Short mmCIF file of C-alpha atoms in Angstrom, two decimals:
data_model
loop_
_atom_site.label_atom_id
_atom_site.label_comp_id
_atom_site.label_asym_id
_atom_site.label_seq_id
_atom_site.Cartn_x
_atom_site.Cartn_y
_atom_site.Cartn_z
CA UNK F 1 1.73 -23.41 12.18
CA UNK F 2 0.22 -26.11 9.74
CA UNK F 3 -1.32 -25.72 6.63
CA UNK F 4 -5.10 -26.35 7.53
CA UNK F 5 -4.48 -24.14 10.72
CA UNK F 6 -2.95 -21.09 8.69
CA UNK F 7 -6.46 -21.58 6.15
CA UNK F 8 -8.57 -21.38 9.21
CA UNK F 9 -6.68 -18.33 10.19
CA UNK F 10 -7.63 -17.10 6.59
CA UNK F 11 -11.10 -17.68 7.17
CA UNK F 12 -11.24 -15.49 10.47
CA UNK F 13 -9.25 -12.40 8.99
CA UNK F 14 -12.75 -10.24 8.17
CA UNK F 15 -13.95 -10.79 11.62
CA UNK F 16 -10.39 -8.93 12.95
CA UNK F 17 -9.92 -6.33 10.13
CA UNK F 18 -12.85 -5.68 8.86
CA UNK F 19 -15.89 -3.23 10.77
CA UNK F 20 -18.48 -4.08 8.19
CA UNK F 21 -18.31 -7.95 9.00
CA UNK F 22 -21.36 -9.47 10.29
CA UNK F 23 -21.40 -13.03 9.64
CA UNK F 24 -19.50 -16.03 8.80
CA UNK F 25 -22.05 -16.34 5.81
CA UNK F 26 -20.86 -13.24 3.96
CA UNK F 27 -17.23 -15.08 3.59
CA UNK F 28 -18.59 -16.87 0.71
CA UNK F 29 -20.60 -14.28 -0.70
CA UNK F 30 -18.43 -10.90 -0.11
CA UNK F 31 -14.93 -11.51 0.70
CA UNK F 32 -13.17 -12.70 -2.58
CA UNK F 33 -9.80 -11.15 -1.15
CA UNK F 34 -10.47 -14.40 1.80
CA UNK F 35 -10.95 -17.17 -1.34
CA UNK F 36 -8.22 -15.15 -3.03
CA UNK F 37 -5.59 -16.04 -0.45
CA UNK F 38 -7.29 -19.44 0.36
CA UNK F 39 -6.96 -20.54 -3.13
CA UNK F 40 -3.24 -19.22 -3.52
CA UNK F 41 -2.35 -21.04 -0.41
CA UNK F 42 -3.43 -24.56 -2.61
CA UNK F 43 -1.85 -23.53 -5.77
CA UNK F 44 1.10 -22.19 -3.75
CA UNK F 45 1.53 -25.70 -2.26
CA UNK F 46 1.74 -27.27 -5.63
CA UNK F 47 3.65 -24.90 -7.48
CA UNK F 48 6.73 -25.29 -4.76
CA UNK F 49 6.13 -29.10 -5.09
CA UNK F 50 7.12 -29.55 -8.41
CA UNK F 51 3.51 -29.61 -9.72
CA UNK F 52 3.92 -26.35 -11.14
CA UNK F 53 1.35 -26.25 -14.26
CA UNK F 54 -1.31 -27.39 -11.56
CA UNK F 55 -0.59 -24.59 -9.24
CA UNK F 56 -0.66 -22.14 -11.95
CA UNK F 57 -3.95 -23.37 -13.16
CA UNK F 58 -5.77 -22.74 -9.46
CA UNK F 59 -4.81 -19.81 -9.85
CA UNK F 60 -6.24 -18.63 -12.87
CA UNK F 61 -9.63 -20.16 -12.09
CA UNK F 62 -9.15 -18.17 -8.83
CA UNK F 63 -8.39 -14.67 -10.83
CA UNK F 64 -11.49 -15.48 -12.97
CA UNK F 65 -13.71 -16.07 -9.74
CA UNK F 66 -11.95 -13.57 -7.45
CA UNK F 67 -10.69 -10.68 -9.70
CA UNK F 68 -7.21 -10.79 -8.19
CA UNK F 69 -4.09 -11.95 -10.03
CA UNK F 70 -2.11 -13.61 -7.53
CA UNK F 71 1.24 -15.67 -8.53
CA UNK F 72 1.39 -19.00 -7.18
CA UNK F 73 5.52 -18.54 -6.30
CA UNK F 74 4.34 -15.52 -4.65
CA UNK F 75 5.52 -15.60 -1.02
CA UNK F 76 2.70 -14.70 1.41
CA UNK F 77 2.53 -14.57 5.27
CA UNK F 78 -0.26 -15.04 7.70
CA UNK F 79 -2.83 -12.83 8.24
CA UNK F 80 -2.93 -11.16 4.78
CA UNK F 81 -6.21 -9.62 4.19
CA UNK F 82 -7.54 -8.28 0.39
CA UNK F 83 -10.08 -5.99 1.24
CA UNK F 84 -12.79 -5.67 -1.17
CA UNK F 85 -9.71 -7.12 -3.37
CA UNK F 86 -11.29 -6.35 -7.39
CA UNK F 87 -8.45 -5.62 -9.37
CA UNK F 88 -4.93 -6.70 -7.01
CA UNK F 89 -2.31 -7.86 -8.85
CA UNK F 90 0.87 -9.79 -6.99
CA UNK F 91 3.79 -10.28 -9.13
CA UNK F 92 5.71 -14.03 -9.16
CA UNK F 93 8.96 -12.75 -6.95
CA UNK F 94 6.63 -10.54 -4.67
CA UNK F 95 7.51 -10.78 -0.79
CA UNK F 96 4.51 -10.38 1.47
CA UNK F 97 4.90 -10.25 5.24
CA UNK F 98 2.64 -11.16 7.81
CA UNK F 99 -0.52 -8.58 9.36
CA UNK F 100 -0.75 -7.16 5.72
CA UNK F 101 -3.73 -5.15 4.53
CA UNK F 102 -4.00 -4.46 0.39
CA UNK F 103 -7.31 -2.70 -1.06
CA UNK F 104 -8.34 -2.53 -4.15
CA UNK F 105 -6.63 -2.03 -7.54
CA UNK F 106 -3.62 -2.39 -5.75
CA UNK F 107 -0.31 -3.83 -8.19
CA UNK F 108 2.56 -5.34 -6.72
CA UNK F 109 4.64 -5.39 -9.72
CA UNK F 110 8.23 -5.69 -11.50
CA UNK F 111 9.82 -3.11 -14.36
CA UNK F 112 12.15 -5.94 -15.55
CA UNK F 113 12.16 -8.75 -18.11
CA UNK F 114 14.95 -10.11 -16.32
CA UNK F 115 14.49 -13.03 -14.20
CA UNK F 116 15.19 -12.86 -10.84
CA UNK F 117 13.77 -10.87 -7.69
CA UNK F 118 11.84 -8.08 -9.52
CA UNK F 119 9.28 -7.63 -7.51
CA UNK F 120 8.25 -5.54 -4.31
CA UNK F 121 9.19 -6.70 -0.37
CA UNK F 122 6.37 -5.75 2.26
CA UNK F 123 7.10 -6.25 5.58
CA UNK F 124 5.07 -7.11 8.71
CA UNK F 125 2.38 -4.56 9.24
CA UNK F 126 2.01 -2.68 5.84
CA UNK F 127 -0.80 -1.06 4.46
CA UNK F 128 -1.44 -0.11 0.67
CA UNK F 129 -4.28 2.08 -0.35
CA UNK F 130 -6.43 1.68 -3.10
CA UNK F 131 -5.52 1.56 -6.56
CA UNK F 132 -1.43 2.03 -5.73
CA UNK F 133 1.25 0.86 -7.55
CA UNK F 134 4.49 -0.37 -5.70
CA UNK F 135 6.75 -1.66 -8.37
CA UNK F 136 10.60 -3.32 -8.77
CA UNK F 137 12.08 -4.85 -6.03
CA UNK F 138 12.62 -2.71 -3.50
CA UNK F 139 11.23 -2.94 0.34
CA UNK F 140 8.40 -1.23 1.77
CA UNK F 141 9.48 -1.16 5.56
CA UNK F 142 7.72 -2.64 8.45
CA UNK F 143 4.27 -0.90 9.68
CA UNK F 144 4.42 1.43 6.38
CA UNK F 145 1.82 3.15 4.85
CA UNK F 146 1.26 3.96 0.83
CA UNK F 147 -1.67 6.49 0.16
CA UNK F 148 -4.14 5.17 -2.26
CA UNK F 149 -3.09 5.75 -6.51
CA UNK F 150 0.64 6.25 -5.06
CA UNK F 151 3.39 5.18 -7.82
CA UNK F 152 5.95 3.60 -5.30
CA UNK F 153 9.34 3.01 -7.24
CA UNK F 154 11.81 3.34 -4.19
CA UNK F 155 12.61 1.96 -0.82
CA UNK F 156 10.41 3.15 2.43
CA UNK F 157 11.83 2.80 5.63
CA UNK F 158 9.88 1.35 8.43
CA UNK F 159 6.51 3.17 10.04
CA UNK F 160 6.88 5.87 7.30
CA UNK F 161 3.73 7.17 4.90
CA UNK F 162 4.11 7.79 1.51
CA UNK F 163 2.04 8.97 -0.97
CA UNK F 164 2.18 10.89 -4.48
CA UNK F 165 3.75 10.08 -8.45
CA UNK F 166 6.13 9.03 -7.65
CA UNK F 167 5.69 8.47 -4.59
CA UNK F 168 7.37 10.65 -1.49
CA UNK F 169 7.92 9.86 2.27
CA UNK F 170 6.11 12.42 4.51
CA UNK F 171 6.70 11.55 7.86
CA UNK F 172 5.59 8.79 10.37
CA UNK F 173 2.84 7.06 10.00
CA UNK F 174 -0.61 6.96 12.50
CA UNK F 175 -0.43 3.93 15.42
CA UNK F 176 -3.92 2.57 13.93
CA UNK F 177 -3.95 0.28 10.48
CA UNK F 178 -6.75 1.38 9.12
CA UNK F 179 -5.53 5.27 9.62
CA UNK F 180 -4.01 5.60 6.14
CA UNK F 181 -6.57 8.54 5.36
CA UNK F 182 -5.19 10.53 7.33
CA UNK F 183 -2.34 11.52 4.88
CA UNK F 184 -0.48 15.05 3.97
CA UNK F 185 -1.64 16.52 0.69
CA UNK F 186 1.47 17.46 -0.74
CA UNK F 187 0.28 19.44 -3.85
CA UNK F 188 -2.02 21.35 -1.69
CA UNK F 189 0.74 22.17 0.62
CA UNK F 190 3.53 23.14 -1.65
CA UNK F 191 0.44 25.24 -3.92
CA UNK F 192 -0.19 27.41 -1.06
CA UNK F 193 3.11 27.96 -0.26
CA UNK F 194 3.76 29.27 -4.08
CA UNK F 195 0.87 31.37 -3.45
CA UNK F 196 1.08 33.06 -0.60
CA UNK F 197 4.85 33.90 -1.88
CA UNK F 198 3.54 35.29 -4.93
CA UNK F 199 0.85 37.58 -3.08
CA UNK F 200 3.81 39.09 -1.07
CA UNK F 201 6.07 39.50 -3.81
CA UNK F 202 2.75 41.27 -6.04
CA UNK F 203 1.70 43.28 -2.94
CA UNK F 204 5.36 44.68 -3.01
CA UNK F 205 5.31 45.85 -6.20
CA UNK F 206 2.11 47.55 -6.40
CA UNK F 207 2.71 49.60 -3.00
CA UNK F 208 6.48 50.05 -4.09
CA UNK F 209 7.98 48.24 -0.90
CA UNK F 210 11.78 47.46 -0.35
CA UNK F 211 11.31 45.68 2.66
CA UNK F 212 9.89 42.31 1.96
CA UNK F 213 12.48 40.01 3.59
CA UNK F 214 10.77 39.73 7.33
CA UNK F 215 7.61 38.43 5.36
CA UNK F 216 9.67 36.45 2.89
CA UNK F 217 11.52 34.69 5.82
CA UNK F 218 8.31 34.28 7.91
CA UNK F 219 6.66 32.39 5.63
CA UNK F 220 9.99 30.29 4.96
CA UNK F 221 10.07 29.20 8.51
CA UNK F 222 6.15 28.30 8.58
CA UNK F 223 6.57 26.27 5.44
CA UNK F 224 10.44 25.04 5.79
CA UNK F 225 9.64 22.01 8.16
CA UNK F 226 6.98 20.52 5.70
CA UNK F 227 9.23 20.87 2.70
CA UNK F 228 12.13 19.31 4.52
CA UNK F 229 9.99 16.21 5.05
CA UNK F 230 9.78 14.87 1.47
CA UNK F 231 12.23 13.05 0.48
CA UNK F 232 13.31 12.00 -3.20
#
């Protein structure tokens, strides 16, 4: 696909992922993640042309207009979309695949000094959440899911969801893009599990029971399969 045809591609990616669109006016006025990309796809050009002080000058006028701090060696694929976008930050070595959906506050970052690829992979299909951080250079896999404010510092395979500091895999990820809400509270879980074993263990000492170990292993069972899912 040519350059002006990928740009007008740009230009049409709040009419496919985005319910509140209404008209091809609010581009200009609401979409900053859409000028974001646009103008990354000039300075992009001119950085891998040689013209390297040019590129990175489009795009600091384009942080200072869109709020989002996008590298000019960046690699980004077609259909990207920065939704409501305020605050994204994409690191110079940072991977992006194609069909990828970032929100807000959303860092893309490296925990090196060294040059080199220090920066995150996504593949095809990801989705970040709001205000996460995915940083070094590691891979999030194909159709993935990060829960919003997750600290992502390791791999995730493909059409998995992760979420939490650091962040932890929990299982397969919903069919539908824009499903990332629908995500496993892991404190909650692992908080009620402490609990209810601690109301067992307190009801067995005040009625003097010796016989706790059907309970003990019932609730082991109920809560077993959940705790097997995270993964370090």
């Amino acid at each position: 696909m040519g350059f002006w045809q990928i740009i007008k591609e740009d230009f049409c990616e709040p009419r496919r992922q985005d319910p509140a669109f209404n008209s091809w006016v609010e581009i200009i006025f609401n979409y900053p993640g859409v000028w974001a990309i646009i103008n990354y796809r000039f300075a992009h050009f001119f950085y891998e042309n040689g013209f390297k002080t040019i590129g990175r000058m489009i795009a600091g006028i384009s942080r200072f207009l869109t709020g989002v701090d996008l590298h000019p060696a960046a690699k980004v694929g077609r259909q990207v979309f920065l939704d409501h976008a305020s605050g994204i930050v994409i690191g110079e070595t940072t991977i992006i695949g194609d069909r990828v959906l970032l929100y807000q506050g959303v860092t893309l970052g490296g925990v090196s000094l060294n040059r080199g690829k220090r920066h995150p992979t996504l593949e095809d299909g990801v989705v970040i959440g709001a205000g996460a951080k995915v940083l070094g250079n590691i891979t999030i896999g194909k159709n993935s899911k990060v829960g919003a404010n997750s600290v992502v510092v390791k791999d995730v395979p493909c059409s998995c969801t992760a979420v939490g500091i650091p962040a932890r895999i929990v299982g397969q990820c919903e069919e539908n893009q824009l499903a990332h809400d629908k995500i496993p509270d892991i404190n909650k879980e692992l908080f009620s599990y402490l609990i209810k074993r601690l109301n067992i263990l307190e009801e067995a000492v005040k009625e003097n029971k010796t016989d706790i170990i059907k309970e003990d292993i019932e609730l082991e069972e109920k809560y077993s399969s959940y705790l097997k899912s995270l993964k370090n």
